[in-house]
Tab-separated table of C-alpha atoms and ligand atoms in Angstrom:
chain	number	residue	atom	x	y	z
O	249	LEU	CA	15.871	12.562	29.644
O	250	VAL	CA	12.951	10.432	31.229
O	251	ASP	CA	12.662	12.847	33.911
O	252	ALA	CA	12.483	15.780	31.557
O	253	SER	CA	9.800	13.741	29.615
O	254	TYR	CA	7.514	13.347	32.579
O	255	ASP	CA	8.044	16.804	33.723
O	256	ARG	CA	6.798	18.051	30.475
O	257	ILE	CA	3.990	15.810	30.550
O	258	ARG	CA	2.865	17.123	33.606
O	259	GLU	CA	3.065	20.524	32.460
O	260	VAL	CA	1.287	20.377	29.115
O	261	ASP	CA	-0.777	17.101	28.742
O	262	ASP	CA	-3.893	18.485	30.261
O	263	GLN	CA	-4.140	20.634	27.413
O	264	VAL	CA	-2.643	18.540	24.700
O	265	LYS	CA	-4.181	15.245	25.835
O	266	ALA	CA	-1.780	13.265	23.798
O	267	PHE	CA	-1.396	10.274	26.464
O	268	LEU	CA	-4.043	7.673	27.421
O	269	THR	CA	-1.744	5.740	29.517
O	270	LEU	CA	1.548	6.497	31.367
O	271	ASP	CA	4.132	3.924	32.543
O	272	GLU	CA	5.928	6.053	34.818
O	273	GLU	CA	6.964	3.857	37.750
O	274	HIS	CA	8.202	1.309	35.303
O	275	ALA	CA	10.056	3.952	33.189
O	276	ARG	CA	11.814	5.582	35.908
O	277	SER	CA	13.103	2.327	37.408
O	278	GLN	CA	14.227	1.596	33.772
O	279	ALA	CA	15.945	4.808	33.482
O	280	LYS	CA	17.780	4.214	36.871
O	281	GLN	CA	19.101	0.878	35.657
O	282	LEU	CA	20.280	2.335	32.220
O	283	ASP	CA	21.840	5.065	34.225
O	284	ALA	CA	23.735	2.509	36.444
O	285	ALA	CA	25.108	0.646	33.174
O	286	PRO	CA	25.654	2.922	30.122
O	287	ASP	CA	25.599	1.028	26.828
O	288	ALA	CA	27.522	3.015	24.123
O	289	ASP	CA	26.433	0.227	21.551
O	290	ALA	CA	22.612	0.555	21.905
O	291	ARG	CA	21.507	2.919	19.309
O	292	LEU	CA	18.666	4.779	21.151
O	293	PHE	CA	20.128	4.515	24.594
O	294	ALA	CA	17.698	6.025	27.280
O	295	ILE	CA	15.557	7.774	24.712
O	296	PRO	CA	11.944	8.481	25.960
O	297	ALA	CA	9.392	7.257	23.351
O	298	GLY	CA	5.780	7.270	23.050
O	299	ILE	CA	3.845	4.276	21.285
O	300	LYS	CA	0.506	4.538	19.526
O	301	ASP	CA	-2.188	2.849	21.401
O	302	ASN	CA	-2.728	0.319	18.846
O	303	ILE	CA	0.733	-1.183	19.234
O	304	VAL	CA	0.739	-3.954	21.817
O	305	THR	CA	2.675	-3.463	24.572
O	306	LYS	CA	3.345	-6.389	27.186
O	307	GLY	CA	1.603	-5.594	30.455
O	308	LEU	CA	0.653	-2.059	29.581
O	309	ARG	CA	-2.923	-1.239	28.593
O	310	THR	CA	-3.430	-1.155	24.924
O	311	THR	CA	-6.874	0.305	24.076
O	312	CYS	CA	-6.748	1.391	20.319
O	313	GLY	CA	-8.783	4.577	21.468
O	314	SER	CA	-11.771	2.403	21.996
O	315	GLN	CA	-14.154	1.622	24.836
O	316	PHE	CA	-14.165	-1.924	23.663
O	317	LEU	CA	-10.565	-2.343	24.915
O	318	LYS	CA	-10.789	-0.232	27.958
O	319	ASN	CA	-9.774	-3.176	30.179
O	320	PHE	CA	-7.126	-4.595	27.784
O	321	ASP	CA	-4.592	-4.034	30.685
O	322	ASP	CA	-2.283	-6.805	30.252
O	323	PRO	CA	-1.235	-7.823	26.543
O	324	LEU	CA	0.731	-11.030	26.652
O	325	TYR	CA	3.543	-9.833	24.270
O	326	ASN	CA	5.133	-6.794	22.693
O	327	ALA	CA	4.709	-5.904	19.079
O	328	THR	CA	8.048	-6.713	17.047
O	329	VAL	CA	8.642	-2.987	16.797
O	330	VAL	CA	8.700	-2.477	20.644
O	331	GLU	CA	10.942	-5.399	21.033
O	332	LYS	CA	13.389	-3.864	18.451
O	333	LEU	CA	13.082	-0.464	20.350
O	334	ASN	CA	13.614	-2.204	23.812
O	335	ALA	CA	16.812	-4.024	22.363
O	336	GLU	CA	18.278	-0.656	21.634
O	337	LYS	CA	17.426	0.419	25.144
O	338	THR	CA	14.672	2.991	24.427
O	339	VAL	CA	12.277	3.826	27.420
O	340	THR	CA	8.501	3.782	26.818
O	341	VAL	CA	7.081	6.517	28.440
O	342	GLY	CA	3.413	5.644	27.782
O	343	LYS	CA	0.686	4.911	25.042
O	344	LEU	CA	-0.743	7.621	22.866
O	345	ASN	CA	-4.317	8.761	21.917
O	346	MET	CA	-5.772	7.925	18.425
O	347	ASP	CA	-8.876	7.738	16.528
O	348	GLU	CA	-10.774	4.453	17.409
O	349	PHE	CA	-9.051	1.677	15.693
O	350	ALA	CA	-7.031	4.196	13.716
O	351	MET	CA	-10.327	5.264	11.736
O	352	GLY	CA	-10.310	9.104	11.378
O	353	SER	CA	-8.200	12.175	10.444
O	354	SER	CA	-8.484	14.422	13.716
O	355	THR	CA	-8.125	12.234	16.713
O	356	GLU	CA	-11.752	13.159	17.364
O	357	ASN	CA	-12.769	9.745	17.016
O	358	SER	CA	-11.096	8.763	20.059
O	359	SER	CA	-13.503	7.399	22.695
O	360	TYR	CA	-11.332	8.709	25.331
O	361	ALA	CA	-10.352	12.275	24.564
O	362	SER	CA	-9.850	14.742	21.675
O	363	THR	CA	-6.054	15.492	21.411
O	364	ARG	CA	-4.962	19.119	20.601
O	365	ASN	CA	-2.810	20.802	18.344
O	366	PRO	CA	0.268	21.984	20.316
O	367	TRP	CA	0.584	24.984	18.027
O	368	ASN	CA	-3.063	26.063	18.672
O	369	THR	CA	-5.405	23.968	20.871
O	370	ASP	CA	-8.584	25.221	19.193
O	371	HIS	CA	-7.195	23.089	16.281
O	372	VAL	CA	-6.882	19.352	15.838
O	373	PRO	CA	-3.595	17.518	15.775
O	374	GLY	CA	-4.625	15.479	12.649
O	375	GLY	CA	-5.208	11.572	12.668
O	376	SER	CA	-5.269	9.047	13.468
O	377	SER	CA	-1.961	9.199	15.047
O	378	GLY	CA	-2.703	12.575	16.666
O	379	GLY	CA	-1.186	11.841	19.984
O	380	SER	CA	1.941	10.406	18.429
O	381	ALA	CA	2.376	13.753	16.568
O	382	ALA	CA	1.296	15.993	19.151
O	383	SER	CA	3.517	14.434	21.752
O	384	VAL	CA	6.559	14.968	19.722
O	385	ALA	CA	5.545	18.520	18.837
O	386	ALA	CA	4.953	19.400	22.504
O	387	GLY	CA	8.236	18.149	23.654
O	388	GLU	CA	6.702	15.401	25.709
O	389	VAL	CA	8.874	12.613	24.178
O	390	LEU	CA	11.728	12.602	21.665
O	391	PHE	CA	10.047	10.417	19.308
O	392	SER	CA	6.964	8.294	18.868
O	393	LEU	CA	5.784	5.589	16.698
O	394	GLY	CA	2.353	5.927	14.662
O	395	SER	CA	0.669	3.748	12.077
O	396	ASP	CA	-0.348	4.694	8.659
O	397	THR	CA	-3.230	3.111	6.820
O	398	GLY	CA	-4.382	5.994	4.499
O	399	GLY	CA	-2.130	8.965	5.904
O	400	SER	CA	-2.207	8.687	9.836
O	401	ILE	CA	1.433	9.258	10.363
O	402	ARG	CA	2.066	11.897	7.528
O	403	GLN	CA	-1.184	13.927	7.849
O	404	PRO	CA	-0.629	14.408	11.864
O	405	ALA	CA	3.033	15.036	11.252
O	406	SER	CA	2.098	17.663	8.756
O	407	PHE	CA	-0.644	19.391	11.160
O	408	CYS	CA	1.961	19.300	14.097
O	409	GLY	CA	5.086	20.631	12.273
O	410	VAL	CA	6.891	17.376	12.876
O	411	VAL	CA	8.374	14.752	10.567
O	412	GLY	CA	6.551	11.646	9.881
O	413	MET	CA	7.337	8.487	7.682
O	414	LYS	CA	5.142	5.912	6.330
O	415	PRO	CA	7.636	3.128	5.162
O	416	THR	CA	7.216	0.681	2.219
O	417	TYR	CA	4.540	-1.690	2.792
O	418	GLY	CA	6.461	-4.697	4.291
O	419	ARG	CA	9.488	-2.904	5.415
O	420	VAL	CA	8.380	-2.849	9.233
O	421	SER	CA	6.757	-5.778	10.844
O	422	ARG	CA	3.046	-5.454	11.632
O	423	SER	CA	3.200	-8.298	14.208
O	424	GLY	CA	1.627	-6.644	17.342
O	425	LEU	CA	0.005	-3.667	15.510
O	426	VAL	CA	-3.739	-4.183	15.807
O	427	ALA	CA	-5.053	-4.766	12.191
O	428	PHE	CA	-7.210	-1.995	10.706
O	429	ALA	CA	-6.603	-2.755	6.855
O	430	SER	CA	-3.748	-5.438	6.651
O	431	SER	CA	-2.743	-4.602	3.187
O	432	LEU	CA	-2.276	-0.855	3.800
O	433	ASP	CA	-1.167	-0.616	7.317
O	434	GLN	CA	2.451	0.314	8.189
O	435	ILE	CA	3.985	1.422	11.436
O	436	GLY	CA	6.346	4.471	11.262
O	437	PRO	CA	8.190	6.916	13.346
O	438	ILE	CA	7.447	10.482	14.202
O	439	THR	CA	10.328	12.876	15.099
O	440	HIS	CA	11.588	16.393	15.228
O	441	SER	CA	14.179	16.068	12.563
O	442	VAL	CA	14.740	13.893	9.654
O	443	GLY	CA	18.089	12.534	10.974
O	444	ASP	CA	16.159	11.160	14.232
O	445	ASN	CA	13.409	9.790	11.835
O	446	ALA	CA	16.059	7.744	9.757
O	447	ARG	CA	17.725	6.469	13.143
O	448	VAL	CA	14.466	5.170	14.387
O	449	LEU	CA	13.257	3.530	11.085
O	450	GLU	CA	16.714	1.791	10.994
O	451	VAL	CA	15.949	0.047	14.231
O	452	ILE	CA	12.406	-0.923	13.763
O	453	SER	CA	12.795	-2.142	9.981
O	454	GLY	CA	13.453	-5.589	8.762
O	455	HIS	CA	12.104	-8.919	8.002
O	456	ASP	CA	10.112	-10.603	10.831
O	457	LYS	CA	8.951	-14.202	10.585
O	458	MET	CA	5.826	-13.186	12.847
O	459	ASP	CA	4.652	-11.083	9.905
O	460	SER	CA	4.320	-13.195	6.547
O	461	THR	CA	3.679	-9.747	4.869
O	462	SER	CA	7.067	-8.188	5.948
O	463	ALA	CA	9.554	-8.275	3.188
O	464	ASN	CA	12.924	-10.077	3.245
O	465	VAL	CA	14.892	-6.964	2.053
O	466	ASP	CA	18.102	-5.844	3.393
O	467	VAL	CA	17.870	-2.640	5.725
O	468	PRO	CA	20.508	-0.178	4.340
O	469	SER	CA	21.867	2.394	6.940
O	470	TYR	CA	19.451	5.383	6.347
O	471	THR	CA	21.701	7.857	8.280
O	472	ASP	CA	24.466	7.304	5.621
O	473	LYS	CA	22.127	8.696	3.052
O	474	LEU	CA	21.773	11.902	4.740
O	475	THR	CA	24.564	13.591	2.708
O	476	GLY	CA	22.802	16.936	2.099
O	477	ASP	CA	23.502	16.286	-1.575
O	478	VAL	CA	20.551	16.418	-4.103
O	479	LYS	CA	22.446	17.878	-7.113
O	480	GLY	CA	20.879	16.237	-10.232
O	481	MET	CA	17.985	14.626	-8.285
O	482	LYS	CA	14.907	14.458	-10.327
O	483	ILE	CA	11.625	15.567	-8.734
O	484	ALA	CA	8.212	14.674	-10.144
O	485	VAL	CA	5.394	17.270	-9.075
O	486	PRO	CA	1.877	15.913	-9.876
O	487	LYS	CA	-0.344	18.669	-11.038
O	488	GLU	CA	-3.337	16.717	-9.126
O	489	TYR	CA	-1.525	17.597	-5.989
O	490	LEU	CA	-1.668	21.238	-6.547
O	491	SER	CA	-5.342	21.470	-7.825
O	492	GLU	CA	-8.158	23.538	-6.540
O	493	GLY	CA	-8.954	21.713	-3.629
O	494	VAL	CA	-5.382	22.594	-2.261
O	495	ALA	CA	-5.344	25.903	0.118
O	496	PRO	CA	-3.409	28.484	-1.736
O	497	GLU	CA	-0.880	28.863	1.251
O	498	VAL	CA	-0.238	25.350	1.056
O	499	LYS	CA	0.449	25.448	-2.524
O	500	GLU	CA	2.754	28.562	-2.039
O	501	ALA	CA	4.569	26.831	0.676
O	502	VAL	CA	5.401	23.819	-1.569
O	503	MET	CA	6.360	26.063	-4.512
O	504	ASN	CA	8.735	27.679	-2.037
O	505	ALA	CA	10.286	24.198	-1.145
O	506	LEU	CA	10.610	23.525	-4.705
O	507	LYS	CA	12.737	26.741	-5.071
O	508	VAL	CA	15.004	25.491	-2.432
O	509	TYR	CA	15.321	22.322	-4.487
O	510	GLU	CA	16.229	24.205	-7.429
O	511	LEU	CA	18.979	26.085	-5.466
O	512	LEU	CA	20.416	22.826	-4.215
O	513	GLY	CA	20.917	21.887	-7.695
O	514	ALA	CA	17.693	19.428	-8.343
O	515	GLU	CA	15.304	19.634	-11.221
O	516	TRP	CA	11.784	19.288	-11.034
O	517	GLU	CA	8.989	18.720	-13.671
O	518	GLU	CA	5.160	18.595	-13.599
O	519	VAL	CA	3.818	15.169	-14.148
O	520	SER	CA	0.222	13.497	-13.902
O	521	LEU	CA	-1.090	10.812	-11.486
O	522	PRO	CA	-4.294	10.546	-13.664
O	523	HIS	CA	-6.006	7.987	-11.513
O	524	SER	CA	-5.439	9.756	-8.029
O	525	LYS	CA	-8.847	11.115	-8.390
O	526	TYR	CA	-10.277	7.873	-7.677
O	527	ALA	CA	-7.963	7.017	-4.682
O	528	VAL	CA	-10.318	8.150	-1.824
O	529	SER	CA	-13.314	6.146	-3.153
O	530	ALA	CA	-11.250	2.984	-3.829
O	531	TYR	CA	-9.431	3.485	-0.546
O	532	TYR	CA	-12.636	3.639	1.520
O	533	LEU	CA	-14.027	0.521	0.073
O	534	LEU	CA	-10.763	-1.510	0.467
O	535	ALA	CA	-9.987	-0.210	3.894
O	536	SER	CA	-13.594	-0.661	5.265
O	537	SER	CA	-13.857	-4.190	3.755
O	538	GLU	CA	-10.557	-5.257	5.338
O	539	ALA	CA	-11.431	-3.533	8.781
O	540	SER	CA	-14.974	-5.509	8.554
O	541	ALA	CA	-13.043	-8.600	8.463
O	542	ASN	CA	-10.300	-7.651	11.047
O	543	LEU	CA	-12.741	-6.413	13.511
O	544	ALA	CA	-14.715	-9.679	13.627
O	545	ARG	CA	-12.481	-10.681	16.620
O	546	PHE	CA	-13.804	-8.338	18.909
O	547	ASP	CA	-16.897	-10.345	19.829
O	548	GLY	CA	-17.104	-9.863	23.715
O	549	VAL	CA	-15.373	-13.324	24.267
O	550	ARG	CA	-11.609	-13.042	23.475
O	551	TYR	CA	-10.878	-9.374	23.746
O	552	GLY	CA	-12.152	-6.503	25.880
O	553	VAL	CA	-15.439	-5.725	27.259
O	554	ARG	CA	-18.307	-8.157	27.366
O	555	SER	CA	-21.892	-6.848	27.608
O	556	ASP	CA	-23.651	-7.943	30.618
O	557	LYS	CA	-27.018	-7.505	29.018
O	558	ALA	CA	-26.890	-10.769	26.868
O	559	ASN	CA	-28.930	-13.539	27.507
O	560	ASN	CA	-27.519	-15.786	24.754
O	561	MET	CA	-24.406	-15.951	22.631
O	562	MET	CA	-25.838	-14.057	19.518
O	563	ASP	CA	-26.984	-11.521	22.072
O	564	MET	CA	-23.540	-11.331	23.662
O	565	PHE	CA	-21.960	-10.471	20.112
O	566	THR	CA	-24.609	-7.977	19.316
O	567	HIS	CA	-24.649	-6.251	22.544
O	568	SER	CA	-20.969	-6.198	23.316
O	569	ARG	CA	-20.292	-4.732	19.730
O	570	SER	CA	-23.002	-2.231	20.023
O	571	GLU	CA	-21.717	-0.868	23.363
O	572	GLY	CA	-17.994	-1.332	22.530
O	573	PHE	CA	-17.523	0.405	19.050
O	574	GLY	CA	-18.248	3.977	18.317
O	575	ASP	CA	-19.907	5.584	15.424
O	576	GLU	CA	-17.192	5.631	12.755
O	577	VAL	CA	-16.019	2.055	13.440
O	578	LYS	CA	-19.727	0.923	12.993
O	579	ARG	CA	-19.930	2.948	9.892
O	580	ARG	CA	-16.868	1.350	8.545
O	581	ILE	CA	-18.052	-2.252	9.473
O	582	MET	CA	-21.164	-1.616	7.637
O	583	LEU	CA	-19.686	-0.257	4.663
O	584	GLY	CA	-17.272	-2.943	4.321
O	585	THR	CA	-19.703	-5.934	4.888
O	586	PHE	CA	-21.921	-4.266	2.418
O	587	ALA	CA	-18.963	-3.966	-0.250
O	588	LEU	CA	-17.927	-7.601	0.524
O	589	SER	CA	-21.511	-9.192	0.218
O	590	SER	CA	-22.262	-11.544	-2.371
O	591	GLY	CA	-23.820	-9.821	-5.531
O	592	TYR	CA	-22.025	-6.470	-4.591
O	593	TYR	CA	-18.541	-7.800	-4.438
O	594	ASP	CA	-17.706	-7.403	-8.292
O	595	ALA	CA	-19.147	-4.024	-8.364
O	596	TYR	CA	-17.347	-2.570	-5.308
O	597	TYR	CA	-14.465	-4.601	-3.943
O	598	LYS	CA	-13.164	-6.064	-6.984
O	599	LYS	CA	-13.406	-2.711	-8.819
O	600	ALA	CA	-11.605	-0.956	-5.973
O	601	GLN	CA	-8.909	-3.584	-6.288
O	602	LYS	CA	-8.505	-2.880	-9.945
O	603	VAL	CA	-8.406	1.007	-9.566
O	604	ARG	CA	-5.636	0.254	-6.954
O	605	THR	CA	-3.637	-1.366	-9.519
O	606	LEU	CA	-3.962	1.466	-11.957
O	607	ILE	CA	-2.912	3.887	-9.241
O	608	LYS	CA	0.183	1.738	-8.383
O	609	ASN	CA	1.015	1.572	-12.008
O	610	ASP	CA	0.787	5.425	-12.131
O	611	PHE	CA	3.420	5.717	-9.382
O	612	ASP	CA	5.765	2.970	-10.778
O	613	GLN	CA	5.870	4.605	-14.248
O	614	ILE	CA	6.679	8.031	-12.710
O	615	LEU	CA	9.138	6.643	-10.165
O	616	ASN	CA	10.904	5.087	-13.152
O	617	ASP	CA	11.638	8.374	-14.493
O	618	TYR	CA	12.212	10.330	-11.504
O	619	ASP	CA	13.932	9.839	-7.999
O	620	VAL	CA	10.987	11.318	-5.883
O	621	VAL	CA	7.490	12.626	-6.169
O	622	ILE	CA	6.767	15.788	-4.212
O	623	GLY	CA	3.615	17.455	-3.126
O	624	PRO	CA	1.813	18.806	-0.082
O	625	THR	CA	0.741	16.156	2.538
O	626	ALA	CA	-2.732	17.682	3.311
O	627	PRO	CA	-4.898	19.967	1.355
O	628	THR	CA	-5.042	22.518	4.275
O	629	PRO	CA	-3.293	23.277	7.477
O	630	ALA	CA	-4.989	21.768	10.902
O	631	PHE	CA	-8.756	22.490	11.010
O	632	LYS	CA	-10.592	23.375	14.090
O	633	VAL	CA	-11.742	21.119	16.568
O	634	GLY	CA	-15.459	19.976	15.532
O	635	GLU	CA	-15.299	21.666	12.300
O	636	LYS	CA	-15.566	18.281	10.361
O	637	VAL	CA	-16.687	15.989	12.925
O	638	ASP	CA	-20.329	15.465	11.650
O	639	ASP	CA	-19.471	15.358	8.065
O	640	PRO	CA	-17.482	12.249	7.517
O	641	LEU	CA	-17.197	12.606	3.741
O	642	THR	CA	-15.407	15.987	4.133
O	643	MET	CA	-13.125	14.261	6.740
O	644	TYR	CA	-12.297	11.574	4.318
O	645	ALA	CA	-11.621	14.025	1.442
O	646	ASN	CA	-8.860	15.274	3.731
O	647	ASP	CA	-6.866	12.198	2.939
O	648	ILE	CA	-6.655	12.579	-0.805
O	649	LEU	CA	-3.009	13.251	-1.057
O	650	THR	CA	-1.766	10.481	1.446
O	651	ILE	CA	-4.129	7.853	0.436
O	652	PRO	CA	-2.534	6.940	-3.066
O	653	VAL	CA	0.732	6.274	-1.377
O	654	ASN	CA	-0.860	3.569	0.827
O	655	LEU	CA	-2.502	2.018	-2.168
O	656	ALA	CA	0.731	2.086	-4.089
O	657	GLY	CA	2.598	0.770	-1.147
O	658	VAL	CA	5.617	3.210	-1.738
O	659	PRO	CA	7.189	4.996	1.320
O	660	GLY	CA	6.072	8.648	1.954
O	661	ILE	CA	7.352	11.294	4.400
O	662	SER	CA	6.036	14.683	5.788
O	663	VAL	CA	8.581	17.141	6.700
O	664	PRO	CA	7.645	20.801	7.859
O	665	CYS	CA	7.812	23.488	5.050
O	666	GLY	CA	6.338	26.530	6.665
O	667	PHE	CA	3.417	28.048	8.326
O	668	SER	CA	-0.192	29.358	7.487
O	669	GLU	CA	-0.960	32.786	7.932
O	670	LYS	CA	-2.657	31.636	11.215
O	671	GLY	CA	0.700	30.243	12.295
O	672	LEU	CA	-0.134	26.427	11.691
O	673	PRO	CA	2.432	24.256	10.239
O	674	ILE	CA	2.407	23.031	6.680
O	675	GLY	CA	3.845	19.947	5.490
O	676	LEU	CA	5.943	18.736	2.370
O	677	GLN	CA	5.353	15.224	1.160
O	678	ILE	CA	8.083	13.401	-0.388
O	679	ILE	CA	7.442	9.925	-1.980
O	680	GLY	CA	9.905	7.490	-3.119
O	681	ASN	CA	10.248	4.104	-4.858
O	682	ALA	CA	9.468	0.906	-2.928
O	683	PHE	CA	12.177	0.046	-0.596
O	684	ASP	CA	14.163	3.278	-1.374
O	685	GLU	CA	13.307	5.120	1.931
O	686	GLY	CA	17.017	6.160	1.578
O	687	THR	CA	16.361	8.594	-1.195
O	688	VAL	CA	13.449	9.868	0.425
O	689	TYR	CA	15.458	10.634	3.615
O	690	ARG	CA	18.244	12.248	1.400
O	691	ALA	CA	15.523	14.559	-0.329
O	692	ALA	CA	13.918	15.401	3.025
O	693	HIS	CA	17.093	16.104	4.970
O	694	ALA	CA	18.719	18.142	2.367
O	695	TYR	CA	15.740	20.285	2.494
O	696	GLU	CA	15.391	20.491	6.212
V	740	LIG	N1	-7.956	9.071	7.825
V	740	LIG	C1	-7.950	7.696	7.353
V	740	LIG	C2	-8.964	6.712	7.611
V	740	LIG	O1	-9.956	7.434	8.419
V	740	LIG	C3	-6.623	7.168	7.309
V	740	LIG	C4	-6.509	6.528	8.738
V	740	LIG	C5	-5.164	5.806	8.902
V	740	LIG	O2	-4.139	5.853	8.235
V	740	LIG	N2	-4.962	5.070	9.888
V	740	LIG	O3	-9.131	5.829	7.292
């Protein structure tokens, strides 16, 4: 499997550009060792995996897609998720491209390369986990890990025709995930099938004393939930998720999926998430505010590159940050710093927090009466490389259907539900109650 993975990378990664760093020598020797001592108890024995480059890997370069960390070759420890995968004997093939510090929706904000959509390389793979989704879609690895703050697992999964799960906030440890917006970030698996996804989430979930926000909630067997039975399941379809902004071909694919659910004996009804129209505005204030604080650690002292232009300490901070960060990251730091500054805090940050609560209440109410919420993952199929890169606001609006789920903290999955006229994949989003990934998987699996 590991040989096949590197063969495939050699064959296609020049065009797809999913990987930033490969760990070939180590991975091959690890594969040999595993070969010599097969372990039937290991739940992911010898499965080649790719890891998003904001998840730290001991001794393996971790750049977050940023020039600031281009020399961060030797992280001292593994993220908890990586330890958990290692314990089940996966093989880490390499690190995957992403928008710088996970800020973006197309992977064009990577300071290294723009990953391409394997279905059509003129198109973006989505983002920020574009490398994670593209590597699975292109058959370079059997699964990957991504991170999702406002849609960064689900939207690229949708664009690349693969399965991507953003678990409940707190389900998976964030220890070793380079923080973007700590109250929203979650790590999750990207796979070909729902079954594979459930298998990987089972392994990486669970309470971790290294992450005080990880929840002490039992992890059930998700694979046991894949019964194929959704008879009597109650599905809510928010009308805001099928409004004008959503492309007709995306709506059609979602309506077809709902027909499949009807045939399987589930029932669906239209509902409303009245505050979802404020989600993008609230998210960009909150995520940028948290980012402005989290990214303060990149000062040229402890991590990454230090500018050699500086004559004194303040100069060193300024030059290192000016040279190290790209435009989008600077834009977010400025926005976040402004929103948190005294005099503006109540008007922006605090207001956005209140809106967040309203959005969470919308979901809580609906998920009281229904098992899952279903809609599209993204308003359109993958757009063209370069199409939105000069227009941050249009790029931000692309996240309108995924962001509410992060604000509410609930789990959401994207599963393929058809193709556009141009032959690009379309994704169906299934959202569930907090810590009820099992029902989300059951719904996704029955449809798949
Ligand atoms: N596209 C969104 C942003 O740029 C979400 C990113 C993410 O989920 N990491 O912030």
